[in-house]
C-alpha positions in Angstrom: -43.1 -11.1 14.6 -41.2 -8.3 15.6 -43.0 -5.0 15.6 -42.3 -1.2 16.4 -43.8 -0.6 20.0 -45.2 3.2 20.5 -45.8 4.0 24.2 -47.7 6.8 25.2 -44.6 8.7 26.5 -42.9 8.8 22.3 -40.8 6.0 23.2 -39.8 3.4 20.8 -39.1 0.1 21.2 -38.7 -3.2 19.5 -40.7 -5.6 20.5 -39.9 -9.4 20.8 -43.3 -11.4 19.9 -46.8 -11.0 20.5 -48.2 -13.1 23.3 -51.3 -14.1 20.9 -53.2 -11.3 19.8 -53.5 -9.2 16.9 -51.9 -5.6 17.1 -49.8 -3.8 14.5 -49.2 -0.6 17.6 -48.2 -1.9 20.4 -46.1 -5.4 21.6 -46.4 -7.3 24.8 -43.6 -5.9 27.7 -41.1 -7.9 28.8 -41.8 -9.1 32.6 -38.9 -7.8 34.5 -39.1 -9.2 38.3 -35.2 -7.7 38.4 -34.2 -5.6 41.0 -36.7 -2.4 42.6 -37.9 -2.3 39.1 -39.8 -8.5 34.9 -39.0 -10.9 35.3 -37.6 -9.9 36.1 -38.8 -9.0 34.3 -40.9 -7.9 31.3 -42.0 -5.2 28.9 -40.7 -6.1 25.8 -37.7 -6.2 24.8 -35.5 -7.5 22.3 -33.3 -10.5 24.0 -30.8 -11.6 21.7 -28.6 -14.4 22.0 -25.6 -16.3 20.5 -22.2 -14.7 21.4 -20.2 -12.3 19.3 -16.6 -11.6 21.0 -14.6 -7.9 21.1 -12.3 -7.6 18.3 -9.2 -5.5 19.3 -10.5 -2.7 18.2 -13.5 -2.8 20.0 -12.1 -3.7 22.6 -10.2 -0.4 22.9 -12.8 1.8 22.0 -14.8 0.1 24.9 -16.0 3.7 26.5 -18.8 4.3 23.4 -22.2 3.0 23.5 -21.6 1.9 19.8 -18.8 -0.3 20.4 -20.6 -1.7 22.8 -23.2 -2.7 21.0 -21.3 -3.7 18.0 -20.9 -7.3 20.5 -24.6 -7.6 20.5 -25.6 -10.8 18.5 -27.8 -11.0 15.9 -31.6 -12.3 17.3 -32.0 -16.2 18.0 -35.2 -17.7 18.9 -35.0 -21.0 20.9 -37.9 -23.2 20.8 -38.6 -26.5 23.1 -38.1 -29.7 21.7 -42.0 -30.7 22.4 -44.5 -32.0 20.7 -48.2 -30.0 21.8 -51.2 -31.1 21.1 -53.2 -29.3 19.1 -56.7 -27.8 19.2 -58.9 -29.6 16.3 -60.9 -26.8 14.5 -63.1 -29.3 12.9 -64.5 -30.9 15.8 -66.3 -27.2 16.5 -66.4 -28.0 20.3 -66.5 -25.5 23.1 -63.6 -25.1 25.8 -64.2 -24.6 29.5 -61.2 -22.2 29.6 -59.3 -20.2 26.7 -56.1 -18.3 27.7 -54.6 -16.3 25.1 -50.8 -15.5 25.6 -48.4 -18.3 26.8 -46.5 -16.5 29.3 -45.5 -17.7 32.7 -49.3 -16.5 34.0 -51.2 -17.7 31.2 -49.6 -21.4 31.1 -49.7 -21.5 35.7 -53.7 -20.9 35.6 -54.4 -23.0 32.0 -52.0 -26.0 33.9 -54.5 -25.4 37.4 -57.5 -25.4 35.8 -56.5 -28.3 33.5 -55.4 -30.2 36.6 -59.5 -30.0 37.8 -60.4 -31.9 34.7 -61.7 -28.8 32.6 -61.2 -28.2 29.0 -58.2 -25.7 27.9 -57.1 -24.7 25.2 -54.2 -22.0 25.2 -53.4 -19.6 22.3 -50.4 -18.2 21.5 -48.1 -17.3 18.0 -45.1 -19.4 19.6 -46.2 -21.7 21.8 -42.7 -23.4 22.2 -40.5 -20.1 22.4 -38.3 -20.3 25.6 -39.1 -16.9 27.3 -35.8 -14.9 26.4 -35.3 -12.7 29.7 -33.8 -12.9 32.7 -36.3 -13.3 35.8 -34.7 -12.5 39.1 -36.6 -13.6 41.9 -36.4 -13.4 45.7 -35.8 -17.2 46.6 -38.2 -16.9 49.2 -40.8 -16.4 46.9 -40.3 -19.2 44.6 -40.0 -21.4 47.6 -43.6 -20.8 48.9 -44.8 -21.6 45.1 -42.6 -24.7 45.3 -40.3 -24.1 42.4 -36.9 -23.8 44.5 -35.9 -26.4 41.1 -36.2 -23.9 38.6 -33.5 -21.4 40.0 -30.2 -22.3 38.3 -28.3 -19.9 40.2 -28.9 -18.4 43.7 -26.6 -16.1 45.8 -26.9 -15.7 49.6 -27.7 -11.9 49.7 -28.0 -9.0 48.0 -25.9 -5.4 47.8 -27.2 -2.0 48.0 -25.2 1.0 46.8 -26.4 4.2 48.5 -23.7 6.4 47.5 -19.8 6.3 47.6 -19.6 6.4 51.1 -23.0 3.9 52.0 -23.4 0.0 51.6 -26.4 -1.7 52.9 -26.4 -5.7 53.1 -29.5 -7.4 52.2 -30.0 -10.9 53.8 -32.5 -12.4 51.7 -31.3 -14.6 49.4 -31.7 -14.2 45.8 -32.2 -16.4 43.0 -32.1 -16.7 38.6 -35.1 -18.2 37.0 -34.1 -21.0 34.5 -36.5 -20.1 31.7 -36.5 -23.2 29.8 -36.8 -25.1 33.0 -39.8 -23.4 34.1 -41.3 -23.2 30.8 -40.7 -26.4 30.1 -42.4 -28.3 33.7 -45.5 -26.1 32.6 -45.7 -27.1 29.2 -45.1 -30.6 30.3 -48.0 -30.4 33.4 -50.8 -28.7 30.7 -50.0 -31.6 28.5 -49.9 -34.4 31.0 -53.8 -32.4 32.0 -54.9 -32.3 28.4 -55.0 -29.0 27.5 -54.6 -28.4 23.6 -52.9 -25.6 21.7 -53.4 -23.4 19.1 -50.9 -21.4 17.0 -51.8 -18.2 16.6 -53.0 -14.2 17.5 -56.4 -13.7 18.3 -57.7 -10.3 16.2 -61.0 -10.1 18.1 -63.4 -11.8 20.4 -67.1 -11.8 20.5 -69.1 -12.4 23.3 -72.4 -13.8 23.5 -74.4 -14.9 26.2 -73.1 -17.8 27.2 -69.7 -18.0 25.6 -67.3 -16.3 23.7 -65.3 -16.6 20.1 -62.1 -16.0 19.5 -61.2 -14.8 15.8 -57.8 -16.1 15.2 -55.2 -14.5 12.8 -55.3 -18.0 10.6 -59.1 -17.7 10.1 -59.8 -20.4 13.3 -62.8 -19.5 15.5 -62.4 -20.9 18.8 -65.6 -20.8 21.1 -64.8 -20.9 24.9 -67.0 -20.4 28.2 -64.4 -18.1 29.8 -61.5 -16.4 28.2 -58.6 -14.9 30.0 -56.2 -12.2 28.5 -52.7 -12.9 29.8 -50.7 -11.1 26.9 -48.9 -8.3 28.8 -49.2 -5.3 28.8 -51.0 -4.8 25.4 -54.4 -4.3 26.9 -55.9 -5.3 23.5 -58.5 -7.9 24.8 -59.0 -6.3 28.4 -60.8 -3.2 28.4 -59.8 0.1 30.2 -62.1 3.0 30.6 -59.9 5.9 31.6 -56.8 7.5 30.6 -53.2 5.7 30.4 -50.6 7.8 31.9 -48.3 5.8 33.8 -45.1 5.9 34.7 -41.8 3.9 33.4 -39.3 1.5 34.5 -37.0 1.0 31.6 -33.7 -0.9 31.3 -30.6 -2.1 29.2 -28.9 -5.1 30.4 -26.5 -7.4 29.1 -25.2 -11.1 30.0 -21.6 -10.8 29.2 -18.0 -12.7 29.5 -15.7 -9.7 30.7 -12.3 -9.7 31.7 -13.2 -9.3 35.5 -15.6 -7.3 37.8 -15.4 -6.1 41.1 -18.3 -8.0 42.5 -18.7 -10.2 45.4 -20.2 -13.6 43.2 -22.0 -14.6 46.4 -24.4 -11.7 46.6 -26.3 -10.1 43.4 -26.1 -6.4 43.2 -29.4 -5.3 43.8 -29.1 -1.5 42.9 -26.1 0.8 42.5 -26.8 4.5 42.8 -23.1 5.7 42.7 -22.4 8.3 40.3 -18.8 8.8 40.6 -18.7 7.4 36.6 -20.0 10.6 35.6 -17.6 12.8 36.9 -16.0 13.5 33.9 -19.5 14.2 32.2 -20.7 17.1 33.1 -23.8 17.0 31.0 -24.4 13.8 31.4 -24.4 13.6 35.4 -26.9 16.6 34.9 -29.1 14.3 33.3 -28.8 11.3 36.0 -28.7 13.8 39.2 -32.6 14.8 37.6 -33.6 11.3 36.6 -31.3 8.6 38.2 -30.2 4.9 37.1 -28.9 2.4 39.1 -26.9 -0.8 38.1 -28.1 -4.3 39.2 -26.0 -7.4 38.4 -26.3 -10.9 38.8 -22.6 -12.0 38.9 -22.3 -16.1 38.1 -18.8 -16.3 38.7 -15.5 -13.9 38.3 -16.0 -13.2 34.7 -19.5 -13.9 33.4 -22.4 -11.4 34.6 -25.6 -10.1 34.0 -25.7 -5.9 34.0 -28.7 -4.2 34.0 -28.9 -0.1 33.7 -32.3 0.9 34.8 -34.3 4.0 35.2 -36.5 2.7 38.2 -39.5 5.1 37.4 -39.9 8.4 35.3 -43.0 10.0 33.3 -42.0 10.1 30.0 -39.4 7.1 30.1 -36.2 7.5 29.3 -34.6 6.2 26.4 -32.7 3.4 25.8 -29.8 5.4 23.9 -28.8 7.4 27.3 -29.3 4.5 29.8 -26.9 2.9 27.1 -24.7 5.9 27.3 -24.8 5.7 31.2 -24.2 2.4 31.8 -21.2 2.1 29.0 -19.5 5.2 31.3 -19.9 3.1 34.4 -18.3 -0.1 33.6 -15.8 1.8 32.1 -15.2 3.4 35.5 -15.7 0.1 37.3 -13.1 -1.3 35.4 -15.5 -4.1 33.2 -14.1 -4.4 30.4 -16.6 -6.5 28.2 -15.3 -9.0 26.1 -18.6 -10.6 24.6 -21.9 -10.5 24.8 -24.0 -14.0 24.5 -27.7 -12.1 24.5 -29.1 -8.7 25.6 -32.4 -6.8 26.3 -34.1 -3.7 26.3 -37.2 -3.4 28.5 -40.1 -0.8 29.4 -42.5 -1.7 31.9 -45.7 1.1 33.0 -46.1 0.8 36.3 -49.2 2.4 38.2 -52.0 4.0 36.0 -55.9 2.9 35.9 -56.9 -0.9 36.8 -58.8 -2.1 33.9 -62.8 -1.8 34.2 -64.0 -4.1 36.5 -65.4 -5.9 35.9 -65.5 -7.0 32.4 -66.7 -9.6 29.9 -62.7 -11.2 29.6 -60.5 -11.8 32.9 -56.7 -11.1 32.7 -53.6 -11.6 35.0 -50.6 -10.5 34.8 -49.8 -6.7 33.2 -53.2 -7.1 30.7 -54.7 -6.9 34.5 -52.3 -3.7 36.0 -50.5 -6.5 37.9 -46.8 -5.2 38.0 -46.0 -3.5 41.1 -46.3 0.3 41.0 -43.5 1.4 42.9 -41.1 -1.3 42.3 -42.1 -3.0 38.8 -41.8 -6.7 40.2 -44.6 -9.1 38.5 -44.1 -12.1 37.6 -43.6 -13.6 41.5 -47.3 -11.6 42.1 -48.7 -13.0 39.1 -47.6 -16.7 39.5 -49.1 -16.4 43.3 -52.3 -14.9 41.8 -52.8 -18.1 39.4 -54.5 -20.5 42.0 -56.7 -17.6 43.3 -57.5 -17.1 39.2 -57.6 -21.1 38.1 -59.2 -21.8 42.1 -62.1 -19.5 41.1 -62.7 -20.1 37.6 -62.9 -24.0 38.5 -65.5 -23.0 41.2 -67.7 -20.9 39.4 -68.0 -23.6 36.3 -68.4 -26.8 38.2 -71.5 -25.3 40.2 -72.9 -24.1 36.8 -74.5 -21.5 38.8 -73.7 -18.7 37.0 -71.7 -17.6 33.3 -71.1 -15.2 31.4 -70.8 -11.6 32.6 -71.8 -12.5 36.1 -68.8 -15.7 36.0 -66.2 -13.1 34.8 -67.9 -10.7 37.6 -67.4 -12.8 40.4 -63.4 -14.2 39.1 -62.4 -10.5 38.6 -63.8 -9.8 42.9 -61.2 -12.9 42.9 -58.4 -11.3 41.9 -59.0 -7.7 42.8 -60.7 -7.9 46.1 -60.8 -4.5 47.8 -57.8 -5.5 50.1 -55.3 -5.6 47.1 -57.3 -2.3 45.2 -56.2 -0.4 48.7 -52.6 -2.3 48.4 -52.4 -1.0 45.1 -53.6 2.5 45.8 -50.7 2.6 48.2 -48.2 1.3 46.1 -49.4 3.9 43.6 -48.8 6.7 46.4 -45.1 5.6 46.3 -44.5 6.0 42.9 -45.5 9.0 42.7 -43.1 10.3 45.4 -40.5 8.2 43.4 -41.2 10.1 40.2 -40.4 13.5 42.1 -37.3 12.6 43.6 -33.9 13.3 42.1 -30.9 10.9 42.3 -30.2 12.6 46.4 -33.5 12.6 47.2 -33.5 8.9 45.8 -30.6 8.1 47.8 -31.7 9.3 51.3 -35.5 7.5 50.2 -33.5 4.2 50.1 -31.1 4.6 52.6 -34.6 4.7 55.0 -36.2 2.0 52.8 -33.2 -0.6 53.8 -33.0 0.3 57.7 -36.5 -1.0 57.7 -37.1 -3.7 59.6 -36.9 -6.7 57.3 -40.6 -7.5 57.8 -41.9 -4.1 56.4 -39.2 -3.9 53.1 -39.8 -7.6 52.4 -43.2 -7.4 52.2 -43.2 -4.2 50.4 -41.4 -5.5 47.3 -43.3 -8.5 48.0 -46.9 -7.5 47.9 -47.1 -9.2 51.5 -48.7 -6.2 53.3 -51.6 -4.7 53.1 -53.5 -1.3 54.2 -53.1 -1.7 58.0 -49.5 -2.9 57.3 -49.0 -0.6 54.7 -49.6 2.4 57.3 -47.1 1.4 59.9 -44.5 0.8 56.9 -45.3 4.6 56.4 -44.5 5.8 59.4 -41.5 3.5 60.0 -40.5 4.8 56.8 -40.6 8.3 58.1 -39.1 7.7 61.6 -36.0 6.2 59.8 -36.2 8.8 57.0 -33.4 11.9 57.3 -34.8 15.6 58.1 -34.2 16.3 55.0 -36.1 13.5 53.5 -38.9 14.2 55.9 -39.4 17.5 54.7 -38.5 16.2 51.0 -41.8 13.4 51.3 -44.6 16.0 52.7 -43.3 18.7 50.1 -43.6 16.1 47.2 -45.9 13.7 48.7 -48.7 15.6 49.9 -50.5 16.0 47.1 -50.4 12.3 46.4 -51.4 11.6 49.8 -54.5 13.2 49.6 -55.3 11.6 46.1 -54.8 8.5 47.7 -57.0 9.1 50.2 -59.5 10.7 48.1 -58.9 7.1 46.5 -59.6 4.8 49.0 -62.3 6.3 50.2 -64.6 6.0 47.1 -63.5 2.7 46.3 -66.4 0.2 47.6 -67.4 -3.1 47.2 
């Protein structure tokens, strides 16, 4: 059900389902893996499809956010044509493994830990909803996890927009998730393994000693030996202990037909931090030279495309009226004139803030577990790679039988948040923060540096590839590449955060 969604920062959102639990506050994000900032994407967002075409009128008055989003259709919810087998209530038996949200995480570590012959049973509200956003992905990365087949669109490269005057080319190819494909060869693998499934939100769990039970919105108690949260970023099963103040990516994109665009369709436009289109808005290129968007587009041919206005990181977000605003001014400029709109979504992902208490009673992945990447909001790639080390470890500890309860959940949480990827994200932490200070030139000369990198040290940064040692000469490269200016720009800003990550790293043990 759709539900208001209250972050911390006063925005509000509408949210597009719960991922199975029980919350009348706050909605699962929609997993943006999209550009520097899943799933794509996502926070949540409201994706909505069918396609509504420009009248004449609107067509003319094309330069206002409202006629803009008069072409939004009206929400439509597409389910998978399967049939699921369902967890039996009266049978009263206990499952090896409960995962509760049936997200791209959840359904990769209930499908591996199926596959070793365990019990699962996975909960979720709509079990069969096709995931409505759009994931971009670095091909790369899907081809390491062996799902090259569920890309239905790829593009040789990728485009970087400095300024008026700066164009970096990116040689990594990129690539579109199919969502129904993907959901579809996970759904099919969990059933081929046996795992069962249960309509519904969880409301609460309790824990005893040796197991767990999960209260169910329809009255159903299920009782499993492990339980992992993989709702998002609702944090409503996974505890946190200290305050929540992150920062935000937030977006508006659209897939649209338009007349033309000036796009190259062989390479997706990764980000676009021109700002001629505001010329004529005095106020309004006020607004962006303080906190900056960028445009990223995925262009399938000459005249359909997916645009994406996104503020890559600011504490408090910004809203979704003036990214419209923004992004309405710069297709205008660009010459895009949009003639329908088949779906569209509005996303807010936190990025950085506390890790969850570790460790804890219930294991998560994904955002539930402060997953997304802090300095780039990229997720779901990180969290489908983190599903073996989850489903690898969860099938170890139960098959010995050596341990369970707290000390099970113990030992999977070390799994998945060794001390190598706490420092990792301490870093990637660091580089928010100098993110959040930076104004649209300081952003500029920061990712003119970031993209003469050598392709080792930028890859692996959005990637998650590198770690502390890395991580340190990707600093300094950074800096030998960086401008004066920017030089003097990152240990004005930075310093400060520098030493709280060091402060950081230092008490973090084992």
């Amino acid at each position: 059900m759709d539900t208001l969604l209250k972050t911390h920062n006063k925005l509000q959102f509408l949210s597009q389902y719960h991922h199975g639990f029980t919350d009348n506050k706050v909605s699962s994000f929609k997993f943006h893996e999209f550009k520097f900032g899943y799933n794509k994407k996502s926070s949540t967002v409201k994706a909505r499809k069918a396609c509504v075409k420009a009248s004449s009128s609107s067509s003319s008055s094309s330069s206002s956010s409202s006629a803009l989003l008069e072409l939004v259709p009206e929400t439509k919810k597409e389910n998978l044509d399967f049939e699921l087998p369902l967890y039996d209530p009266l049978k009263n038996l206990t499952v090896d493994l409960a995962v509760v949200g049936g997200g791209p995480a959840g359904l990769a570590v209930a499908q591996q830990v199926s596959e070793a012959g365990l019990s699962v049973c996975s909960i979720d509200p709509f079990p069969k909803l096709i995931w409505p956003n759009n994931y971009g992905v670095w091909v790369d990365e899907f081809e390491a996890m062996d799902l090259l087949d569920c890309l239905d669109t790829t593009w040789s490269g990728a485009v970087v927009y400095i300024d008026e005057n700066t164009k970096k080319d990116l040689n990594r190819p990129y690539g579109r998730v199919n969502r129904k494909l993907l959901k579809s060869k996970m759904l099919l693998k969990c059933i081929s393994n046996g795992v069962k499934f249960h309509q519904a939100k969880v409301s609460k769990v309790i824990h005893e000693e040796e197991k767990s039970l999960l209260i169910c919105n329809d009255g159903i108690t299920i009782q499993a030996t492990v339980v992992l949260d993989a709702t998002g970023f609702s944090r409503c099963l996974v505890q946190y202990d200290k305050p929540f103040n992150p920062g935000y990516q937030v977006a508006y994109g659209i897939l649209a037909e338009v007349e033309e665009h000036p796009f190259d369709v062989d390479k997706m436009l990764f980000m676009d931090w021109r700002d001629s289109h505001l010329n004529g808005n005095k106020e309004l290129k006020g607004r962006n030279s303080k906190i900056p968007t960028f445009l990223y587009a995925m262009p399938f041919s000459s005249n359909k495309i997916f645009l994406e206005e996104t503020s890559l990181v600011a504490r408090p977000g910004l809203g979704i009226a003036d990214i419209q605003e923004r992004m309405v001014a710069r297709l205008k400029h660009l010459g895009i004139k949009v003639k329908s709109i088949e779906e569209d979504e509005r996303c807010v992902i936190p990025m950085g803030g506390p890790l969850p208490v570790l460790p804890q009673r219930v294991i998560g992945i994904g955002g539930t577990a402060g997953m997304v990447h802090p300095s780039t909001g990229y997720m779901v790639a990180r969290t489908l790679a983190a599903a073996p080390v989850v489903a690898k470890s969860i099938v170890q500890y139960l098959s010995d039988g050596k341990i369970s309860g707290d000390e099970l959940s113990g030992a999977v949480w070390k799994d998945l948040w060794p001390i190598e990827r706490r420092r990792q994200r301490e870093f990637f932490c660091f580089g928010m923060d100098i993110l959040l200070k930076l104004d649209i030139e300081g952003t500029r000369r920061f990712f003119n540096a970031f993209f003469n990198l050598e392709p080792h040290y930028w890859h692996g940064f959005l990637s998650s590839r590198l770690f502390l040692p890395e991580l340190i000469g990707f600093g300094l490269s950074l800096f030998s590449h960086a401008s004066n200016t920017s030089r003097i720009e990152i240990m004005a800003k930075g310093t400060p955060s520098l030493a709280n990550m060091i402060k950081n790293l230092v008490q973090d043990r084992d």
